[in-house]
XYZ file of C-alpha atoms in Angstrom:
606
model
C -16.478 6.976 15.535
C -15.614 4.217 12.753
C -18.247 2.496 11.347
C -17.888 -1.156 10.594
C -19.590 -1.482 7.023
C -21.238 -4.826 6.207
C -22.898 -5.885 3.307
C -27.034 -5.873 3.813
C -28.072 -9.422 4.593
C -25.088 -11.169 5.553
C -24.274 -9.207 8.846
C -24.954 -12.794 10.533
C -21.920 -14.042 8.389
C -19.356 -11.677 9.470
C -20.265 -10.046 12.842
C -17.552 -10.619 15.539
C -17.015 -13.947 17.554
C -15.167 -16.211 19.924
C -12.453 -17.999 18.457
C -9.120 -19.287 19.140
C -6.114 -16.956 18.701
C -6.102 -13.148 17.345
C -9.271 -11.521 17.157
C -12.590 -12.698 15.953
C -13.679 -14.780 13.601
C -16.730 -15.776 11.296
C -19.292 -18.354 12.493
C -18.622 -20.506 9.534
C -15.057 -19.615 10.327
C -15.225 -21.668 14.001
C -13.583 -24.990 15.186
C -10.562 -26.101 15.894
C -7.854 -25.161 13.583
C -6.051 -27.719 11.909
C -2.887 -27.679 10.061
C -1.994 -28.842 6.345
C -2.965 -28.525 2.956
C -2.536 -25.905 0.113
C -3.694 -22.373 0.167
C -4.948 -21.755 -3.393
C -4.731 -18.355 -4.338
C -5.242 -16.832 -7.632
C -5.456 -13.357 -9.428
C -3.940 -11.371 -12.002
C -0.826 -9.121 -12.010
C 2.540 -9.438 -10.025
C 3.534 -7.527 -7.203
C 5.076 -4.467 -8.677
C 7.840 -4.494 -6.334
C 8.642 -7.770 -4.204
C 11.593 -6.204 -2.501
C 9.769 -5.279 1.017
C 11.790 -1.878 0.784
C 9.830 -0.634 -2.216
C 6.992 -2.705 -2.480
C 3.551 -0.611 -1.844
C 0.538 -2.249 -3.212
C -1.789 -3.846 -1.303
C -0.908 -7.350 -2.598
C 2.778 -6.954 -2.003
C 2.218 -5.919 2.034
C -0.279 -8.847 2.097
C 2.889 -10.767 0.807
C 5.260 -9.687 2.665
C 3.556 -10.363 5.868
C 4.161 -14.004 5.216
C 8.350 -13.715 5.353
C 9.198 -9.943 6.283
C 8.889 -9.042 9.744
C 8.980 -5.492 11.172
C 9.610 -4.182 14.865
C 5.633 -3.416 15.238
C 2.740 -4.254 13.277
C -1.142 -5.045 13.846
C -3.377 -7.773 14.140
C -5.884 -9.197 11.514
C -9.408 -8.955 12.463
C -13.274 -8.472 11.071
C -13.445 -5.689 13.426
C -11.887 -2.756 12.039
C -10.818 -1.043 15.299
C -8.897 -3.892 16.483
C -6.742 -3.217 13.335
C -5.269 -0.029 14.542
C -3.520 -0.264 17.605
C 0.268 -0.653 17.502
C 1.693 -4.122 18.591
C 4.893 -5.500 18.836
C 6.382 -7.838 16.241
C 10.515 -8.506 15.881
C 10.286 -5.672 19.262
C 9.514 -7.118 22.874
C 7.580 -4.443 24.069
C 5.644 -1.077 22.714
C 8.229 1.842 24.107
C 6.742 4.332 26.308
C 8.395 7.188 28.269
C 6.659 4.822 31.582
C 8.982 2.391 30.315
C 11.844 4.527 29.885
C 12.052 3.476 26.461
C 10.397 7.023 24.980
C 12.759 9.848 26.323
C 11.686 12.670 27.806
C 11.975 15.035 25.142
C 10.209 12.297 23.049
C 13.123 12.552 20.370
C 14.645 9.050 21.479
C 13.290 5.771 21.221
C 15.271 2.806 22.325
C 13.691 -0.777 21.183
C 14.791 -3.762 22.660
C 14.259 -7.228 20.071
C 13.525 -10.599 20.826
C 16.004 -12.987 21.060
C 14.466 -16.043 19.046
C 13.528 -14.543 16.076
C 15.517 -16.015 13.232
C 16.561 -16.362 9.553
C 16.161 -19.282 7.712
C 19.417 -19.134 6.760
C 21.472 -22.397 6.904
C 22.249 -22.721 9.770
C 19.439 -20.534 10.831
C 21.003 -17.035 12.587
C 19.281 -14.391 15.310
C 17.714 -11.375 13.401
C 19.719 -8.649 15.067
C 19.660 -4.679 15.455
C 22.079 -4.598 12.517
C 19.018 -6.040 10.084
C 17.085 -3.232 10.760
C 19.537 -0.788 10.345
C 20.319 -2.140 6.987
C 16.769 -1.853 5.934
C 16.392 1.742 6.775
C 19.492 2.294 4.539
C 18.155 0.516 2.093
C 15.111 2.441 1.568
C 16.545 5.001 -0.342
C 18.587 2.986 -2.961
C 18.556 4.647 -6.398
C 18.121 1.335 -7.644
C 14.186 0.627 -6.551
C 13.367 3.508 -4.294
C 10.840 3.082 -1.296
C 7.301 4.981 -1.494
C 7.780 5.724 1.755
C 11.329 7.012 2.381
C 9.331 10.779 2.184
C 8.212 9.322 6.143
C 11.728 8.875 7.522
C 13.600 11.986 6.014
C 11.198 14.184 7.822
C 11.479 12.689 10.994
C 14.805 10.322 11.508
C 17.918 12.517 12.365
C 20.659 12.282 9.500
C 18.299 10.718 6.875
C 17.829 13.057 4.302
C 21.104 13.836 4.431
C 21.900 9.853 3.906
C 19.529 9.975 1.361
C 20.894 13.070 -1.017
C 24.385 11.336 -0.606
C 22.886 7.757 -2.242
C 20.914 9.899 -4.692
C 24.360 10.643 -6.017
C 24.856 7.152 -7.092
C 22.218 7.207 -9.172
C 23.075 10.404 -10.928
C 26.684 8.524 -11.352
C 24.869 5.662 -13.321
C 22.942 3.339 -11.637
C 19.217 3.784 -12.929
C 15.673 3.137 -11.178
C 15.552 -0.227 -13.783
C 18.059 -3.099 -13.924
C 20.626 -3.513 -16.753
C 19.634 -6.527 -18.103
C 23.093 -7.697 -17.404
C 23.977 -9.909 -14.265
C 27.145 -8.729 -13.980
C 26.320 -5.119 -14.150
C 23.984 -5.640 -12.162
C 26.274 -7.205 -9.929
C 28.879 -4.365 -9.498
C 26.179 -2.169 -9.317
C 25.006 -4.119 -5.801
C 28.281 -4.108 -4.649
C 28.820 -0.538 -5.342
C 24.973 0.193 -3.203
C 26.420 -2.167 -0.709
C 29.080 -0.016 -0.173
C 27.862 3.684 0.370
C 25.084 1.471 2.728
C 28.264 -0.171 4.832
C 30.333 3.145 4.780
C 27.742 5.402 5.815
C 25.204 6.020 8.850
C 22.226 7.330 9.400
C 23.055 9.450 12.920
C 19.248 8.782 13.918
C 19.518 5.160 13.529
C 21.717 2.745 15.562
C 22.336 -0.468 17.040
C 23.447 -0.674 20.491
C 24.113 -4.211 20.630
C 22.247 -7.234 18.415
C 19.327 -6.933 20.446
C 18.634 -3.060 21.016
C 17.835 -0.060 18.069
C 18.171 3.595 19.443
C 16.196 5.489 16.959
C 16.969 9.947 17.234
C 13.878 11.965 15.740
C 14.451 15.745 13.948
C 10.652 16.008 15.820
C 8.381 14.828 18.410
C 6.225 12.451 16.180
C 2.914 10.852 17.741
C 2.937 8.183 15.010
C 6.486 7.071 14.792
C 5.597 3.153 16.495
C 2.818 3.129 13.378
C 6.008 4.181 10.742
C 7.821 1.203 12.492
C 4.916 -1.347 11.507
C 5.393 -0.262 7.123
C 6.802 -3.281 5.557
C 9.542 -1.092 4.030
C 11.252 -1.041 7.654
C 11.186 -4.894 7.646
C 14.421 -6.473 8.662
C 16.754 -6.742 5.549
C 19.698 -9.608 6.298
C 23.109 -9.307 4.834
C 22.660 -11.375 2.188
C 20.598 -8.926 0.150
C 23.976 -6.936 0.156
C 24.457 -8.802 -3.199
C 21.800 -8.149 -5.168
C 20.473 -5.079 -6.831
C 17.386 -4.186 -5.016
C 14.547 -5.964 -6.291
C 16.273 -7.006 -9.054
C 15.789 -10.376 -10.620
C 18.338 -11.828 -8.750
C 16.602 -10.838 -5.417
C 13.523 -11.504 -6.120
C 14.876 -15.580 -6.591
C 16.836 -15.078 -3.262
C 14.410 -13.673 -0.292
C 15.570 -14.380 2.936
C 12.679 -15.022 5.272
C 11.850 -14.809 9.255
C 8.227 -15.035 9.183
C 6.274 -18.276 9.090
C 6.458 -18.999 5.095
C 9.429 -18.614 2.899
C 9.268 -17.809 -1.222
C 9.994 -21.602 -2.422
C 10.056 -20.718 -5.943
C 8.684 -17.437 -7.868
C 8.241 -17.465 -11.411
C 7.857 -13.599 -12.457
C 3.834 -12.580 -13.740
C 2.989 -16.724 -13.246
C 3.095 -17.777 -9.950
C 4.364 -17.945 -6.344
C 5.028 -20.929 -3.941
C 5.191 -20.266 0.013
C 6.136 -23.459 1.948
C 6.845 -23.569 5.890
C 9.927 -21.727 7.006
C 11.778 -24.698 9.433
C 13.315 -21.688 11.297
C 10.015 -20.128 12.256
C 8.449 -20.763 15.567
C 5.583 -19.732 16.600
C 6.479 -18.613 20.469
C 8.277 -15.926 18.718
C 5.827 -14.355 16.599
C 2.953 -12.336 18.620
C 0.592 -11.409 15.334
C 1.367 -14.298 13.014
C 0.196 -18.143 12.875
C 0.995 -21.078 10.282
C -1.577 -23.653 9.687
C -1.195 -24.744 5.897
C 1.285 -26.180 4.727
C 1.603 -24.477 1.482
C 0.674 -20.733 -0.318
C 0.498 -21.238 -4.248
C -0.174 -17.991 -6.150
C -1.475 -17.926 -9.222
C -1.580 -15.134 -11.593
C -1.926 -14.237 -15.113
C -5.770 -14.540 -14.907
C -7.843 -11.070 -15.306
C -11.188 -12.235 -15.415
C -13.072 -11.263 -11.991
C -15.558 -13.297 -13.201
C -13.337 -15.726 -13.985
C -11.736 -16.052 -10.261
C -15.010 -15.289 -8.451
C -16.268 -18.700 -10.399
C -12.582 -21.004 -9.353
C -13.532 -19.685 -5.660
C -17.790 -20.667 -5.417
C -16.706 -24.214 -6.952
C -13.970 -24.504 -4.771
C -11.162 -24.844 -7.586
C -9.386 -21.726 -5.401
C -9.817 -20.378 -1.978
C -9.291 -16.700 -2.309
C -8.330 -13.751 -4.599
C -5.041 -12.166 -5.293
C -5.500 -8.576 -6.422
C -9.738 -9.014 -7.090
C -12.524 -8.119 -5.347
C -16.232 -9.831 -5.396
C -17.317 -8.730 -9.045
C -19.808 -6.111 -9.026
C -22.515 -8.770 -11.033
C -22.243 -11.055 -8.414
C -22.829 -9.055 -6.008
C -26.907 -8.685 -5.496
C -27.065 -12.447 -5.983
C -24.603 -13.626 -2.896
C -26.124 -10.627 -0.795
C -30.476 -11.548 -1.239
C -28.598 -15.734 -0.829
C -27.319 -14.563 2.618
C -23.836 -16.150 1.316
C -21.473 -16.654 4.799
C -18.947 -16.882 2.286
C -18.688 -13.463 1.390
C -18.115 -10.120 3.242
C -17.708 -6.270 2.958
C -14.787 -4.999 4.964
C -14.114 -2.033 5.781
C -10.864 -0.433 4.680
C -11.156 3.346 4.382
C -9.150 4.031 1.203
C -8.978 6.592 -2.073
C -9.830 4.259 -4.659
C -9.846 5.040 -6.956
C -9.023 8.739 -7.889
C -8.131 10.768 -10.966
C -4.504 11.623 -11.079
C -3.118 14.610 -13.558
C 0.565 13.623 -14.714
C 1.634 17.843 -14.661
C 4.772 16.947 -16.412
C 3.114 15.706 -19.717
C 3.886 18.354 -22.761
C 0.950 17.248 -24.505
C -2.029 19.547 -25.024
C 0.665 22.648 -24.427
C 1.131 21.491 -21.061
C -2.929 21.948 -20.641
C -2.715 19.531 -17.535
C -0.023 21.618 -15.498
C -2.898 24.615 -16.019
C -4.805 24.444 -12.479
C -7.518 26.065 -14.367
C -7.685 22.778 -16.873
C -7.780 20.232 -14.110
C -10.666 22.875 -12.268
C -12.601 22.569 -15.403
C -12.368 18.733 -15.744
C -13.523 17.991 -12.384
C -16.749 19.111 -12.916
C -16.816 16.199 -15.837
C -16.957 13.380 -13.209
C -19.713 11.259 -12.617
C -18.878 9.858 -9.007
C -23.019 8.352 -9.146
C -21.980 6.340 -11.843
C -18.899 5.068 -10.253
C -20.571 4.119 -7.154
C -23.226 1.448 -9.005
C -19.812 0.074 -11.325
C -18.541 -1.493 -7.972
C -21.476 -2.551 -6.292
C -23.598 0.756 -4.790
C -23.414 2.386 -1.589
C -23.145 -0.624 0.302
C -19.822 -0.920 -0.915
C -18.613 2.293 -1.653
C -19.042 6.350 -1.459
C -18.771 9.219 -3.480
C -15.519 10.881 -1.841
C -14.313 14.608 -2.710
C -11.100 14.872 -0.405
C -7.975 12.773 -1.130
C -8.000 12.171 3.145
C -11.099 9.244 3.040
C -13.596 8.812 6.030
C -11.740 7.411 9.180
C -8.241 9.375 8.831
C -6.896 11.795 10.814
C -8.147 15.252 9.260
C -10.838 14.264 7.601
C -13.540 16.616 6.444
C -16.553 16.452 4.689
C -16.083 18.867 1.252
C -17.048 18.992 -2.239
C -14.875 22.459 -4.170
C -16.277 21.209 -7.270
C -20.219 20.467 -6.708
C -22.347 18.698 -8.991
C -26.199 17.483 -9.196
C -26.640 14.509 -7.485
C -22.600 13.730 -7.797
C -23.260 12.771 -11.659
C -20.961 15.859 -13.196
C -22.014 18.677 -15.386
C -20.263 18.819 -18.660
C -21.663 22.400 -19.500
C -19.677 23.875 -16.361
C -16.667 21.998 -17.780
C -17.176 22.853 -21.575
C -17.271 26.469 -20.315
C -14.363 26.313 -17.712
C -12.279 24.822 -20.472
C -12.529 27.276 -22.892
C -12.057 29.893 -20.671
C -8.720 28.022 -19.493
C -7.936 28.886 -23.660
C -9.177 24.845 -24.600
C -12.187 25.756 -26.261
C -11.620 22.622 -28.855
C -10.932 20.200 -25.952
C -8.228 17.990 -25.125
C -6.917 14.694 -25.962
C -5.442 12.657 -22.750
C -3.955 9.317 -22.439
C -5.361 7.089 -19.824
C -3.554 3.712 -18.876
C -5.571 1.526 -16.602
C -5.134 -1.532 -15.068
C -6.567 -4.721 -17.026
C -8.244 -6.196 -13.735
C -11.203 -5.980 -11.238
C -13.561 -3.189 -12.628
C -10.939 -0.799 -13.535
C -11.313 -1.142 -17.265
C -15.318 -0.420 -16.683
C -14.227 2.751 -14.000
C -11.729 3.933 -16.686
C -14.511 3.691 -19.526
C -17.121 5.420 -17.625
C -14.335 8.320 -17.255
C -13.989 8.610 -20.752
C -17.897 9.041 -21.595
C -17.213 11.894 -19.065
C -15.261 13.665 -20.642
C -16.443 13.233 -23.750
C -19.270 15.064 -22.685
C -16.824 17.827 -21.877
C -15.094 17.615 -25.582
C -12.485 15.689 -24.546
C -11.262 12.841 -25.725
C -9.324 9.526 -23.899
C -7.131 7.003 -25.451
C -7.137 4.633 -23.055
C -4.814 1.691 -22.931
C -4.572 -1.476 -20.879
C -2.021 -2.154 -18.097
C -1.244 -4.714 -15.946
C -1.087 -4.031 -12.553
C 2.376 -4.594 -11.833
C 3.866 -2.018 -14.405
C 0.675 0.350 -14.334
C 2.036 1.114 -10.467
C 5.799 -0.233 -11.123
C 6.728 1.750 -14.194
C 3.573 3.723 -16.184
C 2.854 6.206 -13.980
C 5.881 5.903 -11.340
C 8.949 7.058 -13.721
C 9.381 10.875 -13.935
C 10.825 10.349 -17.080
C 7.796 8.468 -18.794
C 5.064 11.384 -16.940
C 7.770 14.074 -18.779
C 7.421 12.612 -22.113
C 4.122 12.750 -22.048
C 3.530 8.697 -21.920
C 0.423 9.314 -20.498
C -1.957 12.395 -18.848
C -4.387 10.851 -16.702
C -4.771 7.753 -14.375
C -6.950 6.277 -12.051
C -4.606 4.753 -9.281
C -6.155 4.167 -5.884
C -4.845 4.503 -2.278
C -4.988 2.860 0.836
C -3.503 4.331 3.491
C -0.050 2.477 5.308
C -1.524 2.381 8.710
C -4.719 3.599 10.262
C -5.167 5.674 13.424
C -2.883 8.413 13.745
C -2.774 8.646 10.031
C -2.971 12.126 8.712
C 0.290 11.815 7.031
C -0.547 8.216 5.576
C -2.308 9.910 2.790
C -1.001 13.421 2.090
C 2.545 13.093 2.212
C 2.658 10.380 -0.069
C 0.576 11.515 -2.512
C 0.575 15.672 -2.554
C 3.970 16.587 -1.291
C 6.600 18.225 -3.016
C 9.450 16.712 -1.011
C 8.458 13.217 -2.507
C 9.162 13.227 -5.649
C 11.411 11.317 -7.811
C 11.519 7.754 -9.135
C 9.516 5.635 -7.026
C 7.390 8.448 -5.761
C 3.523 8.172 -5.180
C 2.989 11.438 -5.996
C 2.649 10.028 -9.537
C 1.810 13.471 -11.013
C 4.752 16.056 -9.978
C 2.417 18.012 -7.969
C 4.595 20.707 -5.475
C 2.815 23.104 -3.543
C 5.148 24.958 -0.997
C 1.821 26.077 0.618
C 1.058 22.566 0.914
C 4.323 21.316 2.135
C 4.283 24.050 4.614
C 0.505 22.748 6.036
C 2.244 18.996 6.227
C 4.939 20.936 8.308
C 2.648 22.693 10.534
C 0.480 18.727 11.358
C 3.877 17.139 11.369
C 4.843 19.608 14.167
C 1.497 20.402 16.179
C 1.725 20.393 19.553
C -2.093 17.921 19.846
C -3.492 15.630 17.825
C -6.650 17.736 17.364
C -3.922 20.533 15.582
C -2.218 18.193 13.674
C -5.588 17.239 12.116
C -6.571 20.858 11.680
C -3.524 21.666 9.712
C -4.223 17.849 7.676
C -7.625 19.529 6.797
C -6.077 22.772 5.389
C -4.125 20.939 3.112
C -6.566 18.694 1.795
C -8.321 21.570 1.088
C -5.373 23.173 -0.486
C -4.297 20.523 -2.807
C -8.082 19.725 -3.560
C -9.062 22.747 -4.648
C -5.734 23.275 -6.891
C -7.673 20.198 -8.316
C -4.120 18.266 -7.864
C -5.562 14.852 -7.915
C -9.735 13.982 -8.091
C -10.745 11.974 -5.146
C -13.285 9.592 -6.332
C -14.418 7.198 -4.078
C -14.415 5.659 -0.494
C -14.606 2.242 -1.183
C -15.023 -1.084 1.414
C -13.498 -3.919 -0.042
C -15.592 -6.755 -1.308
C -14.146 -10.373 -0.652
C -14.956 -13.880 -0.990
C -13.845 -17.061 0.298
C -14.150 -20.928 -0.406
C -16.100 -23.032 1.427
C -12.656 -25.006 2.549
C -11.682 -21.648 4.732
C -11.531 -21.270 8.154
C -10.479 -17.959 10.261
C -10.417 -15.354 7.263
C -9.236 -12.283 9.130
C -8.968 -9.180 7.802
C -6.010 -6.598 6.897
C -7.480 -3.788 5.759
C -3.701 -2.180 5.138
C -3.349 -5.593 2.150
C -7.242 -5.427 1.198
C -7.228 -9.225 2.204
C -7.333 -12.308 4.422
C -4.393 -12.825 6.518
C -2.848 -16.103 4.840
C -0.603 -16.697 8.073
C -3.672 -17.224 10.025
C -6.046 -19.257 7.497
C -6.207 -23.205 8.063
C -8.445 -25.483 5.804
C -11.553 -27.518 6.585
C -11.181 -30.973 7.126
């Protein structure tokens, strides 16, 4: 059973009620909804990748909600088991084999769109079959490379295969960064434009603008949930021109959800105004009340926002939650403003980059990252972002609430607080008996500076010593720790990155394959550190493949334990997220994939 977790003394404030539209709302969150107004938003970094095809932070999906829509998705609520099921979006209706839409063998699926969703194109166009079959070619572009293109090699027909051919562009020239140059950048779209428009995927195809016919290698139980990821959203033919997430793109989204990108100015700010060709008969999980979405970044300081939002200067955060010193005082003031919801999640955890050559290659030693886990003070962590109402120590990289979780600890220590004799020992036995020296970017907002420093302390305790540097968020995820080529020369040997899973439910893969398998990497890849197991890979297999659910989460289980034990990353915590809104807000519902608010169903207060 899931648990809905809610901050002591404001359960009043964000228990489930009757309201209007999708899901519950918040008592202070009642009345009639009324439309107009500016949505103030305001936070810190950019989106590391705005292209819905690569983007993969939890501010980017909360983004692309607002003008990328995919065949299936999920509703926003403060109840976090209404979050899960599957609904349809851009599709009609949820295929079954009752239907006739699931075949037999369960290795077809035929979806069947609407007919009045469209582009706001001028004039505005149908979004066909053909936009989503673009998109899935897009994903593996050697230009900006999807996170999640690891979920539709193993299981479309023909996709890896698609895949390894547009790899080959890449290796001819075209790099995972843009030249610089519009005009190289330029022929390089039109030569990715190409291989997309003279190639197929054979398990992908449109039958017709309003029907998709998708062939699976496998049986897959959670193939609707890989058709709600943002990185399948529909992808028009105008994006044919520019490199993928390129500058030029980034000025030149195409929307069919209820808001449109108005104007973007890179690491400043973002204006969403009303898409005209949006209507809301057509869109089952979306609304549009205000008028306006202005995003502000460039401002660090939790502190900072938490103040703009209590005296009503901003509505809600970008990319921060509550601050931890603010915390005690809105919980004993019974604040309705304020809520902890739950969104099951591996933030943050330790990451070893196994390509670095510094320290002799110490890190690529499983015996080095054994000894350093025993450094960790997970007690300490807990209290830095607000104490166990908010978060828990976690020692498995699948978090409470996915499929194959299991309670485990390979690296036990009093109390969770670490036990920097065990390392000091294990170290020197590993042939480190003077230490290490690691460097550790981190990411210049929230508490992650304060997470990162209580790390170092750590393992200074072990004889090891940090350099930490700061990093925004956008090129911590975007670049830092995401290029091959930086984690091979040694640009940096630890990280604290965190991870919320794509989709909830029938999830087991949401975490591991991402993160711990072999088969993912390359630029783009989550698996920030090079790990590659072929035991590992072989357990993914085994879930990907079981015959029941309660297999699939067996084999999950064995390769959590696997990879944990190999110490590959350093689970850390299981952390709720902590959010606050303006007294001006009406129905804040939940996403626990984006860690915020929905801002397609917020309206203001008269």
């Amino acid at each position: 059973m899931i648990t809905v977790v809610v901050a002591a003394g404001v359960v009043s404030g964000v228990a489930a009620g009757c309201g209007g539209g999708l899901g519950p709302v918040d008592p202070m969150h009642t009345g009639r909804p009324r439309d107009g107004g500016t949505l103030r938003v305001v936070g810190s970094s950019d989106v590391e990748h705005l292209d819905p095809a690569s983007a993969e932070s939890v501010g980017a999906r909360g983004l692309d909600r607002t003008f990328a829509r995919t065949l299936f998705g999920t509703v926003a609520s403060n109840v976090f088991a209404e979050t899960i099921p599957v609904r349809p979006d851009v599709a009609e209706r949820l295929p079954t084999r009752a239907n006739g839409d699931v075949g037999a063998d369960g290795l077809t699926y035929t979806v069947r769109l609407r007919g009045d969703v469209l582009w706001d194109t001028a004039p505005p166009r149908p979004v066909t079959a053909a936009d989503f079959v673009r998109a899935f070619k897009r994903l593996c572009n050697p230009a900006a490379p999807s996170a999640g293109t690891g979920y539709f090699t193993s299981t479309l027909r023909g996709m890896d295969d698609y895949c390894r051919g547009y790899a080959r562009l890449g290796a001819g020239g075209i790099g995972a960064a843009t030249s610089g140059s519009s005009a190289a950048d330029a022929r390089a779209a039109a030569t990715l434009a190409a291989y997309q428009n003279g190639h197929d995927i054979e398990g992908v195809r449109a039958a017709g603008d309003r029907t998709l016919v998708f062939r699976l290698t496998r049986p897959a139980s959670d193939f609707l949930s890989l058709l709600t990821l943002e990185y399948t959203a529909a992808a028009p033919r105008e994006y044919d021109r520019y490199l993928p997430d390129g500058p030029l793109f980034r000025q030149h989204t195409v929307s069919d959800g209820p808001y449109r990108i108005s104007e973007y100015r890179p690491d400043t700010s973002y204006l969403l105004t009303r898409n005209p060709a949006w209507r809301a008969g057509s869109d089952p999980l979306r609304e549009r009340h205000v008028d306006r979405v202005r995003i502000t970044l460039g401002q660090d300081s939790a502190e900072a926002v938490q103040q703009q939002l209590e005296t009503g200067t901003a509505d809600l955060a970008w990319d921060q939650p509550v601050p931890t010193s603010a915390l005690p005082r809105l919980r004993s003031g019974h604040d309705p403003r304020f809520a902890v919801r739950e969104a099951p999640s591996t933030s943050p955890y330790v990451v070893f980059n196994l390509r670095s050559p510094n320290n002799r290659h110490a890190l690529a030693d499983r015996n080095v990252r054994r000894a350093l886990a025993y450094a960790v003070d997970r007690s300490a962590l807990v209290k830095i972002v607000g104490g166990p109402a908010v978060a828990r120590p976690l020692h498995t990289a699948i978090p409470p609430g996915t499929t194959g979780y299991a309670p485990a600890d390979p690296f036990p220590t009093p109390g969770d607080s670490g036990d920097p004799a065990t390392c000091r020992r294990l170290l020197a036995s590993a042939g480190y008996p003077g230490g290490l020296t690691l460097r550790f970017p981190y990411r210049v907002n929230s508490v992650h500076r304060l997470i990162a420093e209580s790390l170092r302390e750590n393992l200074a305790a072990c004889g090891v010593r940090t350099v930490l540097s700061p990093d925004t968020g956008e090129d911590f995820y975007g670049r830092t720790i995401s290029d091959p080529a930086r984690g091979a020369a040694g640009a940096w040997d630890v990280a604290a990155p965190g991870w919320t899973p794509d989709w909830y439910g029938s999830n087991g893969r949401a975490v591991l394959l991402p993160l711990l398998s072999g088969r993912a990497l390359g630029p783009g890849s989550t698996n920030y550190g090079g790990y590659d197991d072929p035991r590992v890979d072989a357990l993914i297999d085994q879930a990907l493949t079981a015959p029941s659910e309660a297999r699939a989460a067996e084999a999950w289980r064995r390769a959590d334990r696997t990879a944990t034990e190999d110490a590959a990353i350093l689970p850390l915590l299981d952390r709720s997220h902590t959010i606050f809104a303006s007294s001006r807000v009406r129905n804040a519902l939940f996403l626990p994939t984006s860690a915020g608010y929905d801002y397609t169903r917020v309206y203001l207060a008269q």
